[in-house]
Short mmCIF file of C-alpha atoms in Angstrom, two decimals:
data_model
loop_
_atom_site.label_atom_id
_atom_site.label_comp_id
_atom_site.label_asym_id
_atom_site.label_seq_id
_atom_site.Cartn_x
_atom_site.Cartn_y
_atom_site.Cartn_z
CA UNK A 1123 9.64 -40.48 -10.33
CA UNK A 1124 11.26 -42.16 -13.26
CA UNK A 1125 9.65 -42.98 -16.53
CA UNK A 1126 10.72 -45.10 -19.57
CA UNK A 1127 12.04 -41.95 -21.26
CA UNK A 1128 14.50 -41.12 -18.39
CA UNK A 1129 12.45 -38.09 -17.43
CA UNK A 1130 12.37 -37.40 -13.75
CA UNK A 1131 9.86 -35.13 -12.20
CA UNK A 1132 10.12 -33.69 -8.69
CA UNK A 1133 7.97 -34.89 -5.97
CA UNK A 1134 4.68 -32.89 -5.90
CA UNK A 1135 5.05 -32.24 -2.10
CA UNK A 1136 8.38 -30.49 -2.88
CA UNK A 1137 6.77 -28.43 -5.70
CA UNK A 1138 4.00 -27.40 -3.38
CA UNK A 1139 6.55 -26.29 -0.76
CA UNK A 1140 8.42 -24.37 -3.19
CA UNK A 1141 5.28 -22.59 -4.48
CA UNK A 1142 4.36 -21.76 -0.75
CA UNK A 1143 7.79 -20.36 -0.19
CA UNK A 1144 7.36 -18.03 -3.14
CA UNK A 1145 3.86 -17.10 -2.07
CA UNK A 1146 5.09 -16.25 1.45
CA UNK A 1147 7.81 -13.98 0.05
CA UNK A 1148 5.33 -12.26 -2.20
CA UNK A 1149 2.88 -11.81 0.73
CA UNK A 1150 5.65 -10.33 2.91
CA UNK A 1151 6.53 -8.04 0.22
CA UNK A 1152 3.01 -6.87 -0.33
CA UNK A 1153 2.66 -6.35 3.32
CA UNK A 1154 5.80 -4.32 3.45
CA UNK A 1155 4.66 -2.16 0.59
CA UNK A 1156 1.22 -1.63 2.15
CA UNK A 1157 2.92 -0.69 5.38
CA UNK A 1158 5.06 1.95 3.57
CA UNK A 1159 2.00 3.36 1.74
CA UNK A 1160 0.07 3.70 4.99
CA UNK A 1161 3.15 5.44 6.59
CA UNK A 1162 3.40 7.87 3.89
CA UNK A 1163 -0.41 8.58 3.74
CA UNK A 1164 -0.36 9.16 7.62
CA UNK A 1165 2.46 11.50 7.47
CA UNK A 1166 1.02 13.44 4.44
CA UNK A 1167 -2.55 13.55 6.22
CA UNK A 1168 -0.72 15.20 9.27
CA UNK A 1169 1.07 17.87 7.16
CA UNK A 1170 -2.10 18.32 5.12
CA UNK A 1171 -4.08 19.19 8.30
CA UNK A 1172 -1.37 21.61 9.31
CA UNK A 1173 -1.37 23.36 6.11
CA UNK A 1174 -5.10 23.65 5.89
CA UNK A 1175 -5.14 24.99 9.55
CA UNK A 1176 -2.54 27.51 8.71
CA UNK A 1177 -4.46 28.58 5.53
CA UNK A 1178 -7.71 29.00 7.42
CA UNK A 1179 -6.09 31.17 10.09
CA UNK A 1180 -4.36 33.13 7.50
CA UNK A 1181 -7.50 33.84 5.36
CA UNK A 1182 -9.35 34.66 8.58
CA UNK A 1183 -6.73 37.09 9.61
CA UNK A 1184 -6.72 38.83 6.15
CA UNK A 1185 -10.53 39.06 6.35
CA UNK A 1186 -10.31 40.56 9.88
CA UNK A 1187 -7.51 43.05 8.61
CA UNK A 1188 -4.97 41.65 11.06
CA UNK A 1189 -2.56 41.07 8.26
CA UNK A 1190 -1.80 42.89 4.94
CA UNK A 1191 -3.26 41.57 1.77
CA UNK A 1192 0.26 41.01 0.61
CA UNK A 1193 -0.07 37.59 2.22
CA UNK A 1194 -2.23 36.55 -0.68
CA UNK A 1195 0.76 34.79 -2.39
CA UNK A 1196 1.16 32.85 0.87
CA UNK A 1197 -2.49 31.81 0.71
CA UNK A 1198 -1.90 30.86 -2.97
CA UNK A 1199 1.08 28.77 -1.90
CA UNK A 1200 -0.73 27.00 0.81
CA UNK A 1201 -3.72 26.37 -1.43
CA UNK A 1202 -1.42 24.67 -4.11
CA UNK A 1203 0.34 22.61 -1.38
CA UNK A 1204 -3.04 21.59 -0.02
CA UNK A 1205 -4.36 20.45 -3.52
CA UNK A 1206 -1.09 18.55 -4.04
CA UNK A 1207 -1.67 16.77 -0.82
CA UNK A 1208 -5.14 15.83 -1.71
CA UNK A 1209 -4.08 14.34 -4.96
CA UNK A 1210 -1.19 12.31 -3.40
CA UNK A 1211 -3.47 11.07 -0.57
CA UNK A 1212 -5.86 9.84 -3.17
CA UNK A 1213 -3.14 8.15 -5.04
CA UNK A 1214 -1.94 6.49 -2.02
CA UNK A 1215 -5.45 5.35 -1.19
CA UNK A 1216 -5.60 3.65 -4.70
CA UNK A 1217 -2.27 2.11 -4.19
CA UNK A 1218 -3.37 0.76 -0.75
CA UNK A 1219 -6.64 -0.52 -2.35
CA UNK A 1220 -4.44 -2.37 -5.00
CA UNK A 1221 -2.18 -3.88 -2.32
CA UNK A 1222 -5.25 -5.27 -0.46
CA UNK A 1223 -6.66 -6.63 -3.74
CA UNK A 1224 -3.42 -8.16 -4.70
CA UNK A 1225 -3.10 -9.78 -1.23
CA UNK A 1226 -6.58 -11.06 -1.34
CA UNK A 1227 -5.91 -12.67 -4.76
CA UNK A 1228 -2.60 -14.18 -3.38
CA UNK A 1229 -4.60 -15.75 -0.41
CA UNK A 1230 -7.26 -16.99 -2.91
CA UNK A 1231 -4.45 -18.80 -5.04
CA UNK A 1232 -3.19 -20.42 -1.86
CA UNK A 1233 -6.59 -21.56 -0.85
CA UNK A 1234 -7.29 -22.91 -4.29
CA UNK A 1235 -4.26 -25.19 -3.80
CA UNK A 1236 -5.81 -26.67 -0.55
CA UNK A 1237 -4.04 -24.65 2.06
CA UNK A 1238 -5.11 -21.76 4.29
CA UNK A 1239 -2.97 -18.63 4.12
CA UNK A 1240 -2.05 -19.15 7.74
CA UNK A 1241 -1.33 -22.71 7.49
CA UNK A 1242 0.90 -21.90 4.32
CA UNK A 1243 2.80 -19.52 6.54
CA UNK A 1244 1.51 -16.33 5.00
CA UNK A 1245 1.12 -13.87 7.66
CA UNK A 1246 -2.38 -12.58 8.17
CA UNK A 1247 -3.05 -8.79 7.96
CA UNK A 1248 -5.91 -6.81 8.80
CA UNK A 1249 -7.56 -6.54 5.44
#
């Protein structure tokens, strides 16, 4: 489009396509980060269960007199590890929630511009 001042603007369809390409890259990045967070959380939950089980058996064995009370330091280490796991799992849950919110916001922006996320090429995730 030319004007009397010599300024030319791009075709709105080209601008829209450029925007959709950016949104698609952002959507893929958010999905990738959400997947990484979920994988870390799953692995940590598995280790958490293992440590909690070990701690429970150790405490029970100590109560039954099957092992010496010198294992108290091991129980303390397991307790610290379990608490750290709980904190990290909570942090990952917050991060995952944020990724879902960001993805939802991105989908809303695309929809405001008259496209559905799927039609715009933004891969749909289970949100």
